[in-house]
Coordinates of C-alpha atoms in Angstrom, one line a residue:
M1 CA 134.2 168.4 65.5
A2 CA 132.8 169.6 62.0
A3 CA 133.0 167.4 59.6
G4 CA 135.6 167.4 57.7
A5 CA 138.0 168.9 60.5
H6 CA 139.4 166.0 61.5
H7 CA 143.0 167.7 62.6
A8 CA 145.6 165.6 63.7
K9 CA 149.4 166.6 65.2
V10 CA 151.8 165.1 62.7
I11 CA 155.1 164.1 64.3
K12 CA 158.5 165.0 62.3
D13 CA 161.0 162.5 60.2
P14 CA 162.7 161.0 63.0
V15 CA 166.0 161.3 60.9
D16 CA 165.8 164.9 61.4
D17 CA 167.2 164.2 65.2
E18 CA 170.0 161.3 64.2
N19 CA 172.5 163.1 65.7
E20 CA 170.4 164.2 68.8
L21 CA 169.6 160.3 69.0
S22 CA 172.3 159.1 68.1
D23 CA 171.9 156.5 71.5
R24 CA 169.3 156.5 71.4
K25 CA 169.2 154.1 67.9
I26 CA 167.7 150.4 67.4
L27 CA 168.0 148.0 64.6
I28 CA 164.4 145.6 63.9
L29 CA 165.5 142.6 62.0
Y30 CA 162.7 141.0 60.5
A31 CA 162.3 138.0 58.9
T32 CA 159.3 136.8 57.0
E33 CA 157.9 135.2 54.2
T34 CA 154.1 136.3 53.1
G35 CA 155.0 140.2 54.6
T36 CA 153.4 139.7 57.9
A37 CA 156.8 140.6 60.1
Q38 CA 158.1 143.1 57.9
D39 CA 154.6 144.9 58.4
V40 CA 155.3 144.5 62.0
A41 CA 158.7 145.4 62.3
D42 CA 156.9 148.4 60.9
R43 CA 154.2 149.0 63.9
I44 CA 157.4 148.8 66.2
A45 CA 159.3 151.0 64.4
R46 CA 155.9 154.2 64.1
E47 CA 155.6 153.2 67.8
C48 CA 158.6 153.5 69.0
R49 CA 159.1 157.0 67.7
R50 CA 156.8 157.4 71.3
G51 CA 159.9 156.6 73.4
C52 CA 162.3 159.5 70.8
F53 CA 164.0 155.9 69.5
H54 CA 165.4 156.3 66.1
C55 CA 164.6 153.0 64.2
R56 CA 165.8 150.8 61.2
V57 CA 164.1 148.9 59.5
C58 CA 165.7 145.5 57.1
N59 CA 164.9 142.5 56.3
I60 CA 167.3 139.9 57.6
E61 CA 168.1 138.5 54.2
S62 CA 170.3 141.8 53.3
Y63 CA 171.2 142.2 56.5
P64 CA 175.2 141.3 56.5
P65 CA 174.7 138.8 59.5
E66 CA 178.9 140.0 60.1
E67 CA 178.0 143.5 61.5
L68 CA 176.0 141.9 64.0
I69 CA 178.4 142.0 67.0
S70 CA 178.8 146.2 66.8
E71 CA 174.6 146.4 67.3
L72 CA 174.1 148.0 71.3
L73 CA 170.2 147.6 70.6
V74 CA 168.0 145.3 68.6
I75 CA 164.5 144.1 67.6
F76 CA 163.6 140.4 66.2
V77 CA 160.5 139.7 64.4
V78 CA 160.2 136.7 62.9
A79 CA 157.9 134.4 61.6
T80 CA 157.3 131.0 61.5
T81 CA 157.0 128.3 57.6
G82 CA 155.7 125.1 57.7
S83 CA 156.1 122.9 61.0
G84 CA 158.0 125.6 62.6
I85 CA 160.5 126.3 60.4
E86 CA 162.5 129.8 60.2
P87 CA 161.9 131.7 56.7
R88 CA 163.9 131.2 54.1
A89 CA 165.5 135.0 54.3
M90 CA 166.6 133.7 58.2
T91 CA 168.4 131.2 57.3
P92 CA 172.2 132.8 56.1
I93 CA 172.2 133.9 59.8
W94 CA 171.1 131.5 61.6
N95 CA 173.6 129.0 60.1
S96 CA 176.8 131.6 61.3
L97 CA 174.9 132.0 65.0
L98 CA 175.2 127.8 64.8
R99 CA 179.0 128.4 64.2
S100 CA 180.0 126.2 67.1
N101 CA 183.4 128.0 67.5
L102 CA 181.6 131.4 68.5
P103 CA 182.4 132.7 71.7
D104 CA 180.2 132.7 74.6
D105 CA 180.4 136.9 75.0
L106 CA 180.4 138.1 71.3
F107 CA 177.2 139.8 72.1
E108 CA 177.6 141.6 75.9
E109 CA 177.1 144.6 74.6
M110 CA 173.4 143.6 72.9
N111 CA 171.2 144.2 74.5
F112 CA 167.8 142.9 72.7
A113 CA 163.7 141.4 71.8
V114 CA 162.1 138.5 69.9
F115 CA 158.6 138.8 68.4
G116 CA 157.6 135.5 67.2
L117 CA 155.1 135.0 64.5
G118 CA 153.7 131.5 63.7
D119 CA 149.5 129.2 64.6
S120 CA 149.4 127.8 67.4
A121 CA 148.3 125.2 65.8
Y122 CA 151.1 124.0 65.7
E123 CA 153.8 122.0 67.6
K124 CA 156.2 123.4 67.4
F125 CA 154.6 127.7 67.3
C126 CA 157.1 130.3 67.3
W127 CA 159.5 127.7 67.4
P128 CA 162.0 130.0 65.1
A129 CA 161.9 132.6 67.9
K130 CA 162.2 130.8 70.1
K131 CA 164.8 129.2 68.9
L132 CA 166.7 132.6 68.1
A133 CA 167.1 134.5 71.3
R134 CA 167.8 130.9 73.4
R135 CA 171.1 131.2 71.7
L136 CA 171.3 135.2 71.6
A137 CA 170.6 134.5 74.5
S138 CA 173.8 131.4 75.6
L139 CA 175.7 133.6 73.5
G140 CA 175.5 137.4 75.7
G141 CA 173.0 138.8 74.7
R142 CA 170.4 140.2 76.9
E143 CA 166.7 140.0 76.2
F144 CA 165.4 143.1 78.1
S145 CA 162.3 142.7 77.5
T146 CA 160.1 139.4 77.5
R147 CA 159.5 137.7 74.0
G148 CA 156.5 137.9 71.8
E149 CA 154.5 135.5 70.7
G150 CA 151.6 137.3 68.1
D151 CA 149.3 133.6 67.1
D152 CA 146.8 134.0 64.2
Q153 CA 143.7 131.9 66.0
H154 CA 144.2 134.5 68.7
P155 CA 140.8 136.3 67.7
L156 CA 142.5 139.5 67.0
G157 CA 145.2 137.3 65.2
I158 CA 148.9 138.3 66.2
E159 CA 147.3 141.9 66.5
G160 CA 146.2 140.7 70.4
A161 CA 149.3 140.0 71.6
L162 CA 150.8 142.3 69.5
D163 CA 149.4 145.4 70.7
P164 CA 150.6 144.2 75.3
W165 CA 154.1 143.7 74.3
I166 CA 155.0 146.4 72.3
E167 CA 153.5 148.6 74.5
H168 CA 155.9 145.9 77.4
L169 CA 158.6 146.9 75.2
I170 CA 158.3 150.7 75.5
M171 CA 158.2 150.4 78.8
K172 CA 161.5 148.7 79.0
L173 CA 163.5 150.5 76.5
L174 CA 162.0 153.9 78.6
E175 CA 163.8 152.1 81.0
L176 CA 167.0 151.5 78.8
Y177 CA 167.3 154.8 77.9
P178 CA 165.2 157.2 79.9
C179 CA 164.0 160.5 78.6
D180 CA 166.2 163.7 79.4
D181 CA 164.8 167.4 79.3
S182 CA 165.5 168.2 76.3
L183 CA 163.1 164.8 74.9
Q184 CA 159.5 164.3 74.7
V185 CA 157.7 160.6 75.8
L186 CA 155.1 161.4 72.9
P187 CA 151.2 159.5 73.4
K188 CA 150.1 156.4 71.4
P189 CA 150.1 157.1 68.0
R190 CA 145.7 157.1 67.3
T191 CA 146.5 160.9 69.5
W192 CA 147.8 162.1 66.0
R193 CA 148.3 160.9 63.3
P194 CA 151.7 159.3 62.0
P195 CA 152.9 161.4 59.5
P196 CA 153.8 159.3 55.2
R197 CA 156.6 157.6 54.0
V198 CA 156.9 158.2 50.8
Q199 CA 156.5 162.3 49.1
T200 CA 154.8 162.2 45.4
V201 CA 154.9 165.1 43.4
T202 CA 153.4 164.8 40.2
L203 CA 155.6 164.4 36.5
P204 CA 154.9 166.5 33.0
A205 CA 152.4 164.0 31.4
E206 CA 155.6 162.8 28.6
T207 CA 157.4 161.7 31.9
E208 CA 158.3 157.5 31.6
C209 CA 157.7 155.7 33.9
T210 CA 160.9 152.3 35.5
D211 CA 159.9 149.7 36.5
P212 CA 162.7 149.0 39.1
L213 CA 161.7 145.1 38.6
D214 CA 163.5 145.2 35.1
A215 CA 166.5 146.6 35.6
D216 CA 167.0 143.7 38.2
Q217 CA 169.8 140.9 37.0
R218 CA 168.6 138.3 39.4
Y219 CA 165.2 138.2 37.6
W220 CA 165.0 136.7 33.7
D221 CA 162.0 136.0 31.7
V222 CA 160.7 133.2 30.7
T223 CA 158.2 132.3 28.0
V224 CA 155.1 130.0 28.8
K225 CA 154.9 126.8 26.9
C226 CA 152.7 124.4 28.7
N227 CA 149.6 125.4 30.8
R228 CA 147.4 123.2 31.5
R229 CA 143.9 121.0 34.1
I230 CA 145.8 118.4 35.4
T231 CA 142.1 118.0 37.9
A232 CA 139.1 117.1 35.7
K233 CA 137.1 119.6 34.3
N234 CA 134.4 118.5 36.6
W235 CA 136.4 118.8 39.9
F236 CA 136.9 121.5 42.5
Q237 CA 139.9 122.0 43.0
D238 CA 141.7 123.7 39.7
V239 CA 145.2 122.3 39.7
R240 CA 147.9 123.3 36.3
H241 CA 150.7 122.0 35.8
F242 CA 152.9 125.3 34.7
E243 CA 156.3 124.4 32.2
F244 CA 158.0 128.1 30.8
L245 CA 161.7 127.7 28.6
S246 CA 164.7 130.3 29.8
E247 CA 166.8 131.2 27.3
R248 CA 170.1 130.5 30.0
D249 CA 171.0 127.8 30.7
L250 CA 170.1 126.3 34.9
N251 CA 171.5 124.8 37.1
Y252 CA 168.1 124.7 40.4
L253 CA 168.5 121.6 42.3
P254 CA 165.0 119.6 43.9
G255 CA 163.5 121.9 46.2
D256 CA 164.3 125.1 45.0
V257 CA 161.6 127.5 44.4
A258 CA 160.1 129.7 42.0
I259 CA 159.9 133.6 42.6
I260 CA 157.1 135.4 40.6
H261 CA 155.8 139.1 41.0
P262 CA 151.9 139.0 40.0
I263 CA 150.1 141.3 37.8
A264 CA 146.6 142.1 38.9
L265 CA 143.9 142.4 36.6
A266 CA 143.1 145.0 34.0
S267 CA 139.5 144.7 34.8
E268 CA 139.7 143.9 38.2
V269 CA 142.9 147.8 38.7
D270 CA 140.5 150.0 36.8
S271 CA 137.1 148.8 38.5
F272 CA 139.2 150.1 41.9
L273 CA 140.4 153.5 40.6
V274 CA 136.8 154.6 40.2
S275 CA 135.7 153.5 43.0
M276 CA 138.2 154.8 44.9
G277 CA 137.5 158.9 42.5
W278 CA 140.5 158.0 41.1
A279 CA 140.1 157.1 37.5
N280 CA 141.3 160.6 35.6
T281 CA 144.4 160.9 37.6
A282 CA 145.2 156.7 37.4
D283 CA 148.3 157.6 34.0
E284 CA 149.8 160.6 35.5
P285 CA 152.9 160.4 36.6
F286 CA 154.7 160.8 39.3
S287 CA 157.7 160.2 41.3
I288 CA 158.1 158.8 44.8
T289 CA 161.0 159.6 48.1
H290 CA 161.6 157.6 50.6
A291 CA 160.0 160.2 53.6
M292 CA 160.1 158.8 56.6
R293 CA 163.1 156.7 57.3
D294 CA 162.6 154.8 59.4
Q295 CA 159.6 152.1 57.5
S296 CA 160.3 150.4 54.5
L297 CA 159.7 149.4 51.4
L298 CA 158.6 146.7 49.1
E299 CA 162.6 146.6 47.6
H300 CA 161.4 146.9 43.9
T301 CA 159.9 150.3 44.7
P302 CA 159.7 152.6 41.8
Q303 CA 161.0 156.1 42.4
V304 CA 158.8 157.1 38.8
T305 CA 154.9 156.0 38.4
T306 CA 151.8 156.0 37.6
L307 CA 148.7 155.1 40.0
R308 CA 147.3 151.9 37.5
K309 CA 150.8 151.0 37.6
L310 CA 151.6 151.2 41.6
F311 CA 147.8 148.9 41.4
T312 CA 149.1 146.7 38.5
R313 CA 152.7 145.8 40.1
Y314 CA 153.0 147.2 43.3
L315 CA 149.9 147.5 45.7
D316 CA 148.0 145.4 46.8
F317 CA 143.9 146.5 47.3
N318 CA 142.6 143.1 48.2
A319 CA 143.9 141.8 51.2
V320 CA 142.2 141.8 54.6
P321 CA 143.0 144.8 56.4
R322 CA 145.0 144.9 60.4
R323 CA 143.8 147.2 62.8
S324 CA 147.1 149.8 61.6
F325 CA 144.5 150.3 59.0
F326 CA 141.5 151.4 60.6
E327 CA 143.8 153.1 62.7
L328 CA 144.9 155.0 60.2
L329 CA 141.8 155.1 58.2
R330 CA 140.2 157.8 61.2
W331 CA 141.9 159.9 59.1
F332 CA 140.5 159.9 56.1
A333 CA 137.1 160.1 56.9
T334 CA 135.2 163.3 56.5
D335 CA 130.9 161.6 57.6
E336 CA 131.1 162.1 61.3
M337 CA 129.4 158.6 61.9
E338 CA 132.4 157.1 59.5
R339 CA 135.2 158.6 62.3
V340 CA 132.8 157.5 65.2
R341 CA 132.5 154.1 63.7
L342 CA 136.2 153.9 62.5
D343 CA 137.1 154.8 65.9
E344 CA 134.8 152.0 67.1
F345 CA 136.4 149.3 65.4
V346 CA 140.1 150.7 66.7
S347 CA 139.2 151.2 70.6
N348 CA 139.8 148.1 72.3
E349 CA 135.9 147.5 73.2
G350 CA 135.5 147.3 69.9
A351 CA 137.9 144.5 69.0
D352 CA 135.2 141.5 69.0
E353 CA 133.6 143.8 66.1
L354 CA 135.8 144.4 64.5
Y355 CA 136.9 140.9 64.1
Q356 CA 133.5 140.4 62.9
Y357 CA 133.5 143.1 60.7
C358 CA 136.6 141.7 58.7
Q359 CA 139.1 139.5 59.2
Q360 CA 136.4 137.1 60.6
V361 CA 134.3 137.4 56.7
K362 CA 138.1 138.2 55.4
R363 CA 137.1 141.3 53.6
T364 CA 139.2 143.1 51.1
I365 CA 139.8 147.1 51.1
K366 CA 138.3 147.8 48.1
E367 CA 135.3 146.4 50.0
V368 CA 135.8 148.4 53.5
L369 CA 136.6 151.1 51.6
T370 CA 133.2 150.9 49.5
E371 CA 131.3 151.0 52.9
F372 CA 133.4 154.8 53.3
R373 CA 133.1 156.4 50.9
S374 CA 133.5 159.6 53.1
V375 CA 137.2 158.9 52.6
R376 CA 139.6 160.7 50.6
I377 CA 143.3 159.1 51.2
P378 CA 145.6 161.7 50.1
R379 CA 148.4 159.9 47.3
D380 CA 151.0 160.5 49.7
Y381 CA 150.2 157.6 52.0
V382 CA 149.0 155.6 49.8
F383 CA 151.9 152.7 51.1
D384 CA 150.7 153.8 54.6
L385 CA 146.7 152.1 53.5
F386 CA 148.0 149.7 51.1
P387 CA 150.5 146.8 51.6
S388 CA 153.3 145.2 49.5
L389 CA 152.2 142.9 45.9
R390 CA 154.5 141.0 47.3
P391 CA 155.4 137.8 45.2
R392 CA 154.9 134.3 45.1
Q393 CA 157.1 131.2 45.6
F394 CA 156.0 128.1 44.3
S395 CA 158.0 124.4 44.9
I396 CA 159.7 124.0 40.9
S397 CA 157.8 120.6 39.6
S398 CA 160.8 119.2 37.3
S399 CA 164.5 118.8 37.4
P400 CA 167.5 120.5 35.3
K401 CA 168.2 117.6 34.3
K402 CA 165.0 116.0 32.4
H403 CA 164.0 119.7 31.7
P404 CA 167.1 121.8 30.2
R405 CA 166.0 125.3 30.2
E406 CA 162.6 124.9 31.6
I407 CA 160.9 125.1 34.6
H408 CA 158.3 123.0 35.7
L409 CA 155.6 124.0 38.1
C410 CA 152.5 122.5 39.8
V411 CA 149.8 124.8 41.6
A412 CA 146.0 125.1 42.2
I413 CA 143.9 128.0 41.8
V414 CA 143.5 129.8 44.6
K415 CA 139.1 129.8 44.6
Y416 CA 137.0 130.1 47.3
R417 CA 134.2 131.7 48.5
T418 CA 134.0 133.9 51.7
K419 CA 131.4 133.7 55.4
L420 CA 129.4 135.8 53.2
K421 CA 129.7 133.9 50.8
V422 CA 132.0 136.0 48.7
P423 CA 133.5 134.9 45.7
R424 CA 137.5 135.2 46.2
K425 CA 140.7 134.5 44.0
G426 CA 143.8 135.2 44.1
V427 CA 145.7 137.3 42.6
C428 CA 149.2 135.6 41.7
T429 CA 147.5 132.1 40.6
S430 CA 144.7 134.8 38.7
F431 CA 147.3 135.7 36.9
L432 CA 149.5 132.4 36.3
A433 CA 145.9 130.8 34.8
A434 CA 145.8 133.6 32.4
L435 CA 148.6 133.1 31.3
Q436 CA 149.2 131.4 27.0
P437 CA 151.6 130.1 25.5
G438 CA 153.8 132.1 24.5
D439 CA 153.1 134.5 26.9
N440 CA 156.7 136.3 28.7
L441 CA 157.7 136.8 32.9
H442 CA 159.7 137.9 35.1
M443 CA 160.8 134.7 37.6
T444 CA 163.9 134.1 39.4
I445 CA 164.8 131.0 42.4
Q446 CA 165.5 130.7 45.7
K447 CA 167.2 127.8 47.6
G448 CA 165.4 125.3 48.8
M449 CA 165.5 123.4 52.2
I450 CA 165.5 120.3 50.6
S451 CA 169.1 118.5 50.5
L452 CA 169.3 114.5 49.2
P453 CA 171.6 111.6 50.3
K454 CA 174.9 113.0 48.3
D455 CA 175.3 108.3 47.2
P456 CA 171.6 108.1 44.5
Q457 CA 171.1 104.1 46.2
T458 CA 170.7 105.6 49.7
P459 CA 167.0 104.8 50.1
V460 CA 165.0 107.9 50.4
I461 CA 161.7 107.7 51.3
C462 CA 159.2 111.0 49.7
V463 CA 156.3 111.8 51.8
G464 CA 153.9 114.3 48.9
P465 CA 149.8 114.7 48.6
G466 CA 148.1 116.6 46.4
T467 CA 150.3 119.8 45.2
G468 CA 152.9 119.1 47.8
I469 CA 153.7 116.3 44.9
A470 CA 155.4 119.7 43.7
P471 CA 159.7 119.4 44.4
M472 CA 158.9 115.2 44.9
R473 CA 158.6 115.3 41.4
A474 CA 162.0 117.4 41.5
V475 CA 163.2 115.5 43.5
I476 CA 162.6 111.8 41.7
E477 CA 163.7 113.2 37.8
D478 CA 166.6 114.2 39.6
R479 CA 168.1 110.2 41.3
V480 CA 165.8 109.1 38.1
H481 CA 168.8 110.2 35.8
A482 CA 171.6 109.9 38.0
G483 CA 170.7 106.0 37.9
S484 CA 168.4 105.8 42.1
E485 CA 165.7 102.8 41.6
A486 CA 166.2 104.3 46.0
T487 CA 163.3 106.2 46.2
R488 CA 159.8 105.4 47.5
L489 CA 156.4 107.7 46.8
Y490 CA 153.9 108.2 49.0
F491 CA 150.9 110.4 47.3
G492 CA 147.9 110.6 48.4
C493 CA 143.9 112.9 46.9
R494 CA 140.9 112.2 47.5
S495 CA 139.7 109.4 43.8
A496 CA 141.9 108.2 41.4
L497 CA 140.0 109.8 38.6
K498 CA 139.3 113.5 39.7
D499 CA 143.1 114.8 41.2
H500 CA 145.7 111.8 40.7
H501 CA 148.5 114.9 39.8
Y502 CA 150.7 112.4 37.5
G503 CA 150.0 109.7 38.7
A504 CA 150.6 108.1 35.2
E505 CA 154.2 109.8 35.7
W506 CA 153.8 107.8 39.1
E507 CA 153.2 104.7 37.2
A508 CA 155.3 104.6 34.6
Y509 CA 158.1 104.8 36.6
A510 CA 157.1 102.0 39.9
E511 CA 156.6 100.1 36.4
A512 CA 160.2 100.3 35.7
G513 CA 161.6 100.1 38.3
K514 CA 162.8 103.5 39.2
I515 CA 160.7 104.0 42.3
A516 CA 158.7 102.3 45.0
Y517 CA 155.0 103.8 44.9
R518 CA 152.5 103.8 46.9
V519 CA 149.4 105.9 46.5
A520 CA 145.7 107.8 49.0
F521 CA 142.6 108.3 47.6
S522 CA 140.8 109.2 50.8
R523 CA 137.0 109.4 48.6
D524 CA 137.1 106.3 46.4
G525 CA 136.9 104.1 49.6
P526 CA 133.0 102.7 49.8
E527 CA 130.8 105.1 51.4
G528 CA 130.3 105.1 55.4
T529 CA 134.4 103.1 55.9
K530 CA 137.6 105.1 56.7
K531 CA 138.9 108.3 55.0
T532 CA 142.8 106.2 54.2
Y533 CA 145.5 109.2 54.0
V534 CA 149.2 108.8 53.0
Q535 CA 150.5 107.9 57.2
D536 CA 147.4 105.4 57.2
L537 CA 149.5 103.5 54.6
L538 CA 153.2 104.6 56.6
R539 CA 151.9 102.6 59.4
Q540 CA 150.5 99.9 56.6
D541 CA 154.4 99.3 55.7
K542 CA 155.7 99.5 58.7
E543 CA 158.7 96.7 58.2
R544 CA 159.4 98.6 54.7
V545 CA 159.7 102.2 56.8
W546 CA 161.9 100.8 59.5
E547 CA 164.2 99.1 56.6
L548 CA 164.7 102.3 54.7
L549 CA 164.9 104.5 57.6
G550 CA 166.4 103.0 60.8
V551 CA 168.4 100.2 59.1
Q552 CA 169.5 102.4 56.0
R553 CA 170.0 105.6 57.1
G554 CA 167.7 106.6 54.4
T555 CA 166.6 110.5 54.6
L556 CA 162.2 111.1 54.3
V557 CA 161.3 114.4 53.2
I558 CA 157.8 115.4 53.3
S559 CA 156.0 118.3 52.3
G560 CA 152.5 119.4 52.1
S561 CA 150.2 121.4 53.9
S562 CA 151.2 122.2 56.9
N563 CA 147.9 120.8 58.9
K564 CA 147.6 117.2 61.0
M565 CA 149.6 115.0 57.4
P566 CA 153.2 116.5 58.5
A567 CA 152.5 115.4 63.0
G568 CA 150.9 112.7 61.7
V569 CA 153.8 111.5 59.0
R570 CA 156.0 111.7 62.0
E571 CA 154.1 109.8 64.1
A572 CA 153.4 107.2 62.1
V573 CA 158.0 106.7 61.8
K574 CA 157.8 107.0 65.4
E575 CA 155.4 104.1 66.2
A576 CA 157.6 102.4 63.4
V577 CA 160.7 103.2 64.8
A578 CA 159.1 102.8 68.1
E579 CA 157.9 99.1 67.4
L580 CA 160.4 97.8 65.2
G581 CA 163.0 99.2 66.4
D582 CA 162.5 97.7 69.8
M583 CA 162.6 101.0 71.2
S584 CA 160.3 102.6 73.9
T585 CA 158.2 105.9 73.0
K586 CA 160.4 108.1 74.7
H587 CA 164.1 106.9 72.4
A588 CA 161.6 106.2 69.4
A589 CA 160.9 110.3 70.0
D590 CA 164.5 110.7 70.2
F591 CA 165.3 108.8 66.9
V592 CA 164.0 110.6 65.6
S593 CA 165.4 114.0 66.5
A594 CA 168.1 112.8 65.3
M595 CA 167.8 111.1 62.7
E596 CA 165.6 115.5 61.6
R597 CA 169.2 116.9 63.7
E598 CA 171.2 115.0 60.6
G599 CA 169.0 116.4 57.9
R600 CA 167.8 113.1 56.8
I601 CA 163.3 114.6 57.2
I602 CA 163.4 116.7 55.8
E603 CA 160.1 119.9 55.8
E604 CA 158.7 121.9 52.9
C605 CA 155.5 122.7 54.5
W606 CA 153.8 125.8 53.8
S607 CA 149.6 127.4 55.4

């Protein structure tokens, strides 16, 4: 085949055949925190076209729970957050499924399949997906295809489990709904180029662009009051304390989350547009029409925009691409050698090479496109190749009872070097770090997972090392305002002089008798000695831990990175329960599990 003659068969929109496929409709519900589950849901929908199925992809957050009973064929794609917790978006529908008065045959007409996303480094790997599958089956649903579990630890990431799972899924779907003579099973997508999910039309230069976020009543403007670094200037990590002022009254609760839409740096956007050959057309307005209805779009996708605005507010060129990116990119390479290399990447034999080229070194989409210089991406395909620039979630570190009309955040600014020694910056934290007092931005608040005892004198043990201190600051301010003196804070960091976040506040509260404060400085001990972490302090305080949690039936709140810390804290509590409560190891584990069921162990952790 001559260069530039990369011909492709393009299938038509399944929506065009919706009447013909009336008995082949699939609802795909995704529950996501970072957007990966949405990408997987879209991928499943594309693959289901092969079996002539018409898919509807929905965010579980916006799907009415009462309509689930009428669905006949549903595929759930469920992410895992923290230590085995479902995404916040899933909580309402999950709580409705847990009602004790639901009949055992509620979903007897439903066939369902579940694909979970998680990290096998954690004990509760894909826990929400497993619990959902069990609950649906207990209510009469039939799991027609084996549950899939995508693992971040796999060399190929979630694709390592997703690819074979999709093949099995389609086989099972075709067993349930065989294609008749009027329908033809299509080959794998690599043999045909999928149509774009949107269609764009260039508009006159004077056409005004729109930003749907401006019209969203759930968001409001806040003004930057403070942007202050709270780690030492010579410390490797830049952690900031932010204060935002609102013109409206705020009534958020401890554990609630601020949602912020990032804006890419103008210099980086300019550089990207030049590298793509789009500099001369970057400011031409065009309309966007959602063409392929079985593919989702970001909630705030504009109807009229420009390429510059798209890559400033909506699409992420700094993301690490997935395998599906390369599967589509190959159609737009005009150089024969580049096409051969892309074909190798997406072949089964090239999986290891793709991992080493991309995931292992965290190569970004922008960097990939600078290496495949012959690629010319049609404007209609930008939503298929570039992931959404998603809003970020930050635990609020203040109480409106102490700071009316204010929202405080404690944010670690993301900066690191890849294995190729290439510097990287987080898009949203770089945006935040550049804010100056007086700047405005859009923000909204999402309900969190922390539920405090109604009686402020009920003991609460807070464990929040690092930036996990953010929601703990909100908890403490709320409880101190209510007159509580029954809060015990465990904080951990590396150095008393470098990263002791809000240390002066905790010491002042402790001196006033408002809280008990324990802190572990893991790097301040003599060289060669064992490092001390928050779980070690809990072991030292085992008598007090048992008194507060076992005897007085207090609550334990854990916040921070979902690495070894949450499991270590739980293990320290189990040991205290076993020893001081005079229980066997098994009974101590059952006691801690019961605390969790009662809402007396709460985790607000993140990867």
